[in-house]
CSV table of C-alpha atoms and ligand atoms in Angstrom, one decimal:
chain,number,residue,atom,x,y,z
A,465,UNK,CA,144.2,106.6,96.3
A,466,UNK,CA,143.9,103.0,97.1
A,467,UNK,CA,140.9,102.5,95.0
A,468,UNK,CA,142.7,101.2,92.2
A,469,UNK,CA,144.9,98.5,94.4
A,470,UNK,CA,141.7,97.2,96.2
A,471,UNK,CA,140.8,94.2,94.3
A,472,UNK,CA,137.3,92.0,94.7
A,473,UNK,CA,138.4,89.7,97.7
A,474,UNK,CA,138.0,85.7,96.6
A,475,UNK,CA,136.8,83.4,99.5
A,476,UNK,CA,137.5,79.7,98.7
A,477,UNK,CA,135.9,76.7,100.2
A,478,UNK,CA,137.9,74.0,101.3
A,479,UNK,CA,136.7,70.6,101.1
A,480,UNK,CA,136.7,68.7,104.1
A,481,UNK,CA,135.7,64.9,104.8
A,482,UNK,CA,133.1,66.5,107.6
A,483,UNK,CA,130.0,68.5,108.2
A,484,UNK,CA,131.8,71.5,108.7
A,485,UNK,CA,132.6,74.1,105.7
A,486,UNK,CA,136.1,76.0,106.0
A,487,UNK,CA,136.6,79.1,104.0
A,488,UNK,CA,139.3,80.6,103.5
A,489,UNK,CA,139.6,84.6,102.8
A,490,UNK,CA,142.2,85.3,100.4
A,491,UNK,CA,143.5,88.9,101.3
A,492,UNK,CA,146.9,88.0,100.0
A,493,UNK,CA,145.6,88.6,96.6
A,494,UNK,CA,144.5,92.3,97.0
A,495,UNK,CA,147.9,93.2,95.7
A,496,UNK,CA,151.3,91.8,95.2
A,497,UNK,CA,153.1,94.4,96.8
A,498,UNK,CA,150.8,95.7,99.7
A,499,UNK,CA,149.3,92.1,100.5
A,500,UNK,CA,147.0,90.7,103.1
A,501,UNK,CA,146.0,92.6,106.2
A,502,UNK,CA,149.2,95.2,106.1
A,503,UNK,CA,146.6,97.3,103.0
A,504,UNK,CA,144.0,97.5,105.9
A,505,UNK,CA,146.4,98.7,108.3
A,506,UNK,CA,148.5,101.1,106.5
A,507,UNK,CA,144.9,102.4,105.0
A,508,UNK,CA,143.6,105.1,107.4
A,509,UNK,CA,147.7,105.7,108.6
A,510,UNK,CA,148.7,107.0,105.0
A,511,UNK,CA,145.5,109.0,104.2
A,512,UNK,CA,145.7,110.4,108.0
A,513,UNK,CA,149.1,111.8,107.1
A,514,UNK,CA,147.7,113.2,103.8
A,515,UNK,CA,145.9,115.5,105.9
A,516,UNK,CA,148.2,116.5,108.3
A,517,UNK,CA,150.3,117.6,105.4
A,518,UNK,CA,153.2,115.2,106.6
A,519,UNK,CA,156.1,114.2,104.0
A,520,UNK,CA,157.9,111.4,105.1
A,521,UNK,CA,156.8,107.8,106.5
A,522,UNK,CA,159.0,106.4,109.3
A,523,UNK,CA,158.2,102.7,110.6
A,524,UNK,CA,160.3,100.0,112.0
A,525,UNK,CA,161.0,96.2,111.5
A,526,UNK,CA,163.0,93.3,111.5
A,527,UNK,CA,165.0,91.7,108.5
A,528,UNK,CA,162.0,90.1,107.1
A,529,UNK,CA,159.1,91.9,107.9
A,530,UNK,CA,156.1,91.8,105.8
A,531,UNK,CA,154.5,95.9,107.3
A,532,UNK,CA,158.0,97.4,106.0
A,533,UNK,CA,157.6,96.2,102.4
A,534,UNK,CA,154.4,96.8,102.7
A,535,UNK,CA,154.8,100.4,103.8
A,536,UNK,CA,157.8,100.8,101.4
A,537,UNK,CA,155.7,100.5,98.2
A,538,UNK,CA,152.6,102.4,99.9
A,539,UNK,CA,154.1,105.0,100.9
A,540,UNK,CA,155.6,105.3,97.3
A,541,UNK,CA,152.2,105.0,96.2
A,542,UNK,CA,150.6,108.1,98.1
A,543,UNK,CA,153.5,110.2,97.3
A,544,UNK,CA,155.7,110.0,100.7
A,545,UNK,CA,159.1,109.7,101.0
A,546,UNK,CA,160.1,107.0,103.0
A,547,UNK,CA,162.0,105.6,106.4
A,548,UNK,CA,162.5,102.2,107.4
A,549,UNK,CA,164.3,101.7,110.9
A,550,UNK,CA,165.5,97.9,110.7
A,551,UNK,CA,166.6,96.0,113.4
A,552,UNK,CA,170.0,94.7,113.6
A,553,UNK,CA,172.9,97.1,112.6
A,554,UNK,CA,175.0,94.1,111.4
A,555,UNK,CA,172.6,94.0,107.9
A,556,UNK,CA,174.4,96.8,106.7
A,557,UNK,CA,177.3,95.1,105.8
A,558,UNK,CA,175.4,92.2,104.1
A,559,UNK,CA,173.7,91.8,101.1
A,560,UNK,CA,170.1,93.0,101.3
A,561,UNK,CA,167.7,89.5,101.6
A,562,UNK,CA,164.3,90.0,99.6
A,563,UNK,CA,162.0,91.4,101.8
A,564,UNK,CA,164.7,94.6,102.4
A,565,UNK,CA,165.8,94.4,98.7
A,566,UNK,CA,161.7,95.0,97.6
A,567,UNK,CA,161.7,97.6,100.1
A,568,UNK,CA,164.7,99.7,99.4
A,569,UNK,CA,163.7,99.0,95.1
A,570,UNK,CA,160.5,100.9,95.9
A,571,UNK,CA,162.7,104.4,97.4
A,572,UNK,CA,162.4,103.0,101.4
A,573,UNK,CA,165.6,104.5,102.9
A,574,UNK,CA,166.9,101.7,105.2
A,575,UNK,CA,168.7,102.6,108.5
A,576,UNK,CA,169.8,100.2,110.2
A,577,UNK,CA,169.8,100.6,114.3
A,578,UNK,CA,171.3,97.8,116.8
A,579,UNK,CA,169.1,95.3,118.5
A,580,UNK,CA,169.7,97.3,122.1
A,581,UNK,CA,168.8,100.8,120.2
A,582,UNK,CA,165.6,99.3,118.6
A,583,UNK,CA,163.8,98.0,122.1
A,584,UNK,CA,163.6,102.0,122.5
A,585,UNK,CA,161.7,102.5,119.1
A,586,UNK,CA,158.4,103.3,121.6
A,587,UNK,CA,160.0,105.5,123.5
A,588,UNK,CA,159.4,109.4,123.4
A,589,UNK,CA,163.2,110.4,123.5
A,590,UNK,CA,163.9,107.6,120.4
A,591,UNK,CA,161.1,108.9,118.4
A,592,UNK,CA,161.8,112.6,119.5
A,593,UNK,CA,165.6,112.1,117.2
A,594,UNK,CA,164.0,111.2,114.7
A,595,UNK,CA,161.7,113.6,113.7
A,596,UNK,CA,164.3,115.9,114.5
A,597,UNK,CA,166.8,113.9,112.1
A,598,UNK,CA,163.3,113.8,109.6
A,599,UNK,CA,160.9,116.2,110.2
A,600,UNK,CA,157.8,116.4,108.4
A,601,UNK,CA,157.1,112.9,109.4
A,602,UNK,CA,154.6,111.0,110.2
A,603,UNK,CA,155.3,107.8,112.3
A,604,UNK,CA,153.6,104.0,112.1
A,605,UNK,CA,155.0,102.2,114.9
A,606,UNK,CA,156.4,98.4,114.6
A,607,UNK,CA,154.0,96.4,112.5
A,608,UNK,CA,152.0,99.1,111.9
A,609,UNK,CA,149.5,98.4,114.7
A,610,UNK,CA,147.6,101.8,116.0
A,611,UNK,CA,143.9,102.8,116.2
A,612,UNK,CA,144.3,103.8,112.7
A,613,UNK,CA,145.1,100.2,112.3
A,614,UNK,CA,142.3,98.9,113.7
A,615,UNK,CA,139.9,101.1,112.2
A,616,UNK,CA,141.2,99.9,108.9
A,617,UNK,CA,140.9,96.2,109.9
A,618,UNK,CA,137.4,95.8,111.0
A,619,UNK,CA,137.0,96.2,107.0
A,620,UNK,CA,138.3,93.0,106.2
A,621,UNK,CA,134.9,91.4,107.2
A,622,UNK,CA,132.0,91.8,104.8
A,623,UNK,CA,128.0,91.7,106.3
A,624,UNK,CA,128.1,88.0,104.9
A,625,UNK,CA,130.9,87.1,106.8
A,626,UNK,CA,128.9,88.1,109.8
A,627,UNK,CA,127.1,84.9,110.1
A,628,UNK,CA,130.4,82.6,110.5
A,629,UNK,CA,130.0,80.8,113.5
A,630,UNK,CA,134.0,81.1,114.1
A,631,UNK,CA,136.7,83.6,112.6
A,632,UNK,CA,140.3,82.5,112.9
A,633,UNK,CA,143.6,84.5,111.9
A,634,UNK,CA,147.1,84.6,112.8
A,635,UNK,CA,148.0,87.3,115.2
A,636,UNK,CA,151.2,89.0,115.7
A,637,UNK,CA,150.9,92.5,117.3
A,638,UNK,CA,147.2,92.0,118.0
A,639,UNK,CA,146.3,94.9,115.2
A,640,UNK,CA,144.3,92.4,112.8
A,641,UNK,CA,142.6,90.2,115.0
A,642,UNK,CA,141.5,93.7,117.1
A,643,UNK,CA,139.9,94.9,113.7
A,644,UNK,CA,138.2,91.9,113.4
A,645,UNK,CA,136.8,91.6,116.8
A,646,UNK,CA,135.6,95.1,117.0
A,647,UNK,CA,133.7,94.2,113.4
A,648,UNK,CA,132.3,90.7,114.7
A,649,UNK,CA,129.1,90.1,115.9
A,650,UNK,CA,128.9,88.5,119.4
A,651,UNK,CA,127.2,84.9,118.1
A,652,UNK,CA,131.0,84.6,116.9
A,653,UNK,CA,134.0,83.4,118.3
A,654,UNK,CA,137.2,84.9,117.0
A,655,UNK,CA,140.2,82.0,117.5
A,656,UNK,CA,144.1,83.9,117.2
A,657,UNK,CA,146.5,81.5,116.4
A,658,UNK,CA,149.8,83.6,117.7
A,659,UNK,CA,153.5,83.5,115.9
A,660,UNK,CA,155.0,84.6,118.9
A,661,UNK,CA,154.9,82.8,122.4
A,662,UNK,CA,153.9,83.8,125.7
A,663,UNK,CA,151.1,85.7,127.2
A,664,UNK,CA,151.4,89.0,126.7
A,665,UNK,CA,149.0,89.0,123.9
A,666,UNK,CA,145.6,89.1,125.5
A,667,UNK,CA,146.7,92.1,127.1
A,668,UNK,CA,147.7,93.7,124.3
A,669,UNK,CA,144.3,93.1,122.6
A,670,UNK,CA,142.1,93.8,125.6
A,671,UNK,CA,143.5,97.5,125.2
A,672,UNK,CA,141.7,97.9,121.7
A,673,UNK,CA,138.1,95.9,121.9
A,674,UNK,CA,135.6,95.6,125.1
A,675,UNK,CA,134.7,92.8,123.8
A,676,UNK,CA,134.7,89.3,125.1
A,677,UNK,CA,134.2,87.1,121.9
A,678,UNK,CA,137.7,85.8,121.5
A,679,UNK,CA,140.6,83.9,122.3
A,680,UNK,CA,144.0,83.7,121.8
A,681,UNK,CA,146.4,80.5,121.9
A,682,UNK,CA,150.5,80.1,121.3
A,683,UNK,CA,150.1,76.6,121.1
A,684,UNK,CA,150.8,76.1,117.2
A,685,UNK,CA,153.6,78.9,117.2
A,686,UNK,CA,156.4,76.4,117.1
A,687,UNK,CA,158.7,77.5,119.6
A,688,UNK,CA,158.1,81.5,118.9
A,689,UNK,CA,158.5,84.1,116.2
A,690,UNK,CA,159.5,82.9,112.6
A,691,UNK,CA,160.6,79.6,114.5
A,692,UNK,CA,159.7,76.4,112.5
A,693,UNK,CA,160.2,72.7,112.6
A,694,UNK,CA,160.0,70.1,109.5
A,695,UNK,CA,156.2,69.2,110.4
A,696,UNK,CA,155.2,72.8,109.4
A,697,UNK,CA,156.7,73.0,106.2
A,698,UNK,CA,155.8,69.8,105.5
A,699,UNK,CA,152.1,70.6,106.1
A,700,UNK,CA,152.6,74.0,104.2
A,701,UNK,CA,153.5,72.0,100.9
A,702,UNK,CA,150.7,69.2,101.5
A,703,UNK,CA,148.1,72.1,101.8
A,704,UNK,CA,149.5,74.1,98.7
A,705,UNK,CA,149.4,70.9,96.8
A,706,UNK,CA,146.2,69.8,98.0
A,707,UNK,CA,144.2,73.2,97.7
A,708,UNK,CA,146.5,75.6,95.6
A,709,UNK,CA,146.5,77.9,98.4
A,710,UNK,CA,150.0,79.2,99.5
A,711,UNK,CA,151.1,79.7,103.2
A,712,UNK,CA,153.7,81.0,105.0
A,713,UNK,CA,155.6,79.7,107.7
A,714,UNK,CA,155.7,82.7,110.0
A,715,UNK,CA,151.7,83.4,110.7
A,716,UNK,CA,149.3,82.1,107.9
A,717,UNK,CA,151.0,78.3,108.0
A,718,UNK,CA,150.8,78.3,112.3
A,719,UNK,CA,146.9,79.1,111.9
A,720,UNK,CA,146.3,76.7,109.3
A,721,UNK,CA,147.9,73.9,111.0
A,722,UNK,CA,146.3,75.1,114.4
A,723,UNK,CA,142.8,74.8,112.9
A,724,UNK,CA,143.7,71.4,111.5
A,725,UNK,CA,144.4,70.3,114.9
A,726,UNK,CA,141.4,71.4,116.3
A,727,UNK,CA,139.3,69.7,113.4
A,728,UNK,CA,141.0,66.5,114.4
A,729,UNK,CA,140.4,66.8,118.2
A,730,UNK,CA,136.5,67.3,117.0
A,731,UNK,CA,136.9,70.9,118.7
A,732,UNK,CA,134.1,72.3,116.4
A,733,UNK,CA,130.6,71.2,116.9
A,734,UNK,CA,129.0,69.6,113.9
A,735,UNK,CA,128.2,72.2,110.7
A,736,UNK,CA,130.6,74.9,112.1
A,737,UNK,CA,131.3,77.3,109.6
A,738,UNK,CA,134.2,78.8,109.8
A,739,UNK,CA,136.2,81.4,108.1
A,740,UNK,CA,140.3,81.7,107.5
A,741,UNK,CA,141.6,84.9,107.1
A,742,UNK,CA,144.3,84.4,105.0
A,743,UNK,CA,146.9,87.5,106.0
A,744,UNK,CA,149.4,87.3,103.0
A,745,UNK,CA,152.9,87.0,104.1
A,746,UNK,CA,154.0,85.3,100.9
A,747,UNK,CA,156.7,88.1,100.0
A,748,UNK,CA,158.9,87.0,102.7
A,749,UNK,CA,158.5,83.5,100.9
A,750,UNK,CA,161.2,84.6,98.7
A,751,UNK,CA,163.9,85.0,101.5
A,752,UNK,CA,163.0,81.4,103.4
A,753,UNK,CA,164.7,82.1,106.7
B,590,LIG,C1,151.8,91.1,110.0
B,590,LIG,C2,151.1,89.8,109.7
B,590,LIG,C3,150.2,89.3,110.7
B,590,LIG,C4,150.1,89.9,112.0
B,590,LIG,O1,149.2,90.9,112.1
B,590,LIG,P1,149.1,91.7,113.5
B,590,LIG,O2,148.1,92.8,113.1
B,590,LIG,O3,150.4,92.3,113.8
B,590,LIG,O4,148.6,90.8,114.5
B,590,LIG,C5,149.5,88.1,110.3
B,590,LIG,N1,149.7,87.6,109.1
B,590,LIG,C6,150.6,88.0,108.2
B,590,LIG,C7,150.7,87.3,106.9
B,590,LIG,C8,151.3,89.2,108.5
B,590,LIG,O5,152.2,89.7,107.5
């Protein structure tokens, strides 16, 4: 059912003054709607509850996240009706910003919970009212990231992209860069360039891969998640102007302007090859937070 979304994937170089090659995989142009790394991890999720017979999807996410409009038209796509739990009950009384307005134009039925109701969205007793409130439903937790996830991720690397010497992408829950690392060979070094700050990442990822190819840093996150300072967006519009490539400032901008630090701190030996994953993101673009 996704066959028809799954578009040929275009890596583009980008020309540096160096002996390194940087290339940059464009996943936000699978689809306009289901972009970047959210179609890997929604994947194996929607076609799992195909076969449990499910017929509702119920996920969760902030104002502006990129896995509910993601999910929204998905799970249009496959036939499901949908449930998006959004953070914040004070949105209900405000007009709907893009990322909520794509999601509720493709059927998502938004409900909105308060902040101290949401921290629970893990929690058996949370989950257990809602499937009592929706039965028939199958459930993708915040940001989609699961085993199902994962499983869906380790696609986005091709057998050519197995002999990249480094592998970076920006990392939110973990999911993506888990997918990734599980798919990597162990001549490779997987760099995650985190939105959020703090530590609590590495955990998180050592619960889905053995292995030990990879690190993480919060050093480019810019104060934390969706946080962003004049230098960022400033380097986001240099970049699209120099190499028509668009970034956003929540997780595809950070890891761009991370690796551009570390190419001027001569962090990569001489004729690295590296490879960008480009995540998508750009539909929250519209709302510029
Ligand atoms: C959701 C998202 C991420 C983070 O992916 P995780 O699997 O949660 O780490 C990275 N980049 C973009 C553009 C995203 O939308």
């Amino acid at each position: 059912m996704f066959e028809h979304i799954q578009q040929p994937i275009c890596d583009q170089k980008v020309q540096l003054d160096s002996t390194i090659e940087l290339v940059i995989k464009r996943l936000d142009l699978i689809h306009p709607e289901i972009s970047g790394n959210k179609f890997y991890k929604l994947k194996y999720n929607l076609l799992e509850a195909k076969r449990l017979g499910k017929k509702r999807i119920i996920s969760f996410g902030g104002a502006y996240s990129n896995h509910i409009a993601a999910t929204a038209y998905a799970a249009k796509l496959f036939g499901f009706e949908c449930i998006g739990i959004i953070r914040g009950e004070e949105l209900a009384n405000k007009p709907l910003n893009h990322t909520l307005a794509t999601a509720e134009r493709h059927a998502m039925k938004l409900e909105y919970v308060s902040r101290e109701k949401y921290r629970h969205k893990n929690q058996a007793e949370f989950l257990k009212e809602l499937l009592e409130k929706y039965p028939e439903s199958y459930i993708i937790p915040e940001g989609g990231t699961n085993a199902l996830a994962i499983q869906g991720c380790q696609e986005i690397l091709s057998a050519q992209d197995l002999e990249y010497d480094y592998i970076a992408c920006a990392v939110g829950t973990g999911g993506t860069i888990s997918g990734i690392i599980e798919a990597s060979q162990d001549h490779q070094k997987i760099l995650g360039f985190s939105s959020l700050k703090g530590d609590f990442l590495k955990q998180e990822i050592s619960q889905w891969t053995q292995k030990t190819n990879w690190q993480i840093t919060d050093q480019y996150c810019f104060g934390g998640y969706a946080k962003f300072s004049p230098e960022l967006l400033n380097f986001i519009d240099e970049f699209e102007q120099k190499y028509q490539i668009p970034l956003d400032p929540v997780y595809t901008g950070k890891m761009c302007f991370g690796i551009f630090e570390l190419l001027k701190q001569d962090y990569f030996p001489k004729h690295s090859r590296i490879l960008l994953i480009h995540s998508g993101g750009l539909q929250g673009k519209g709302a510029k937070h």
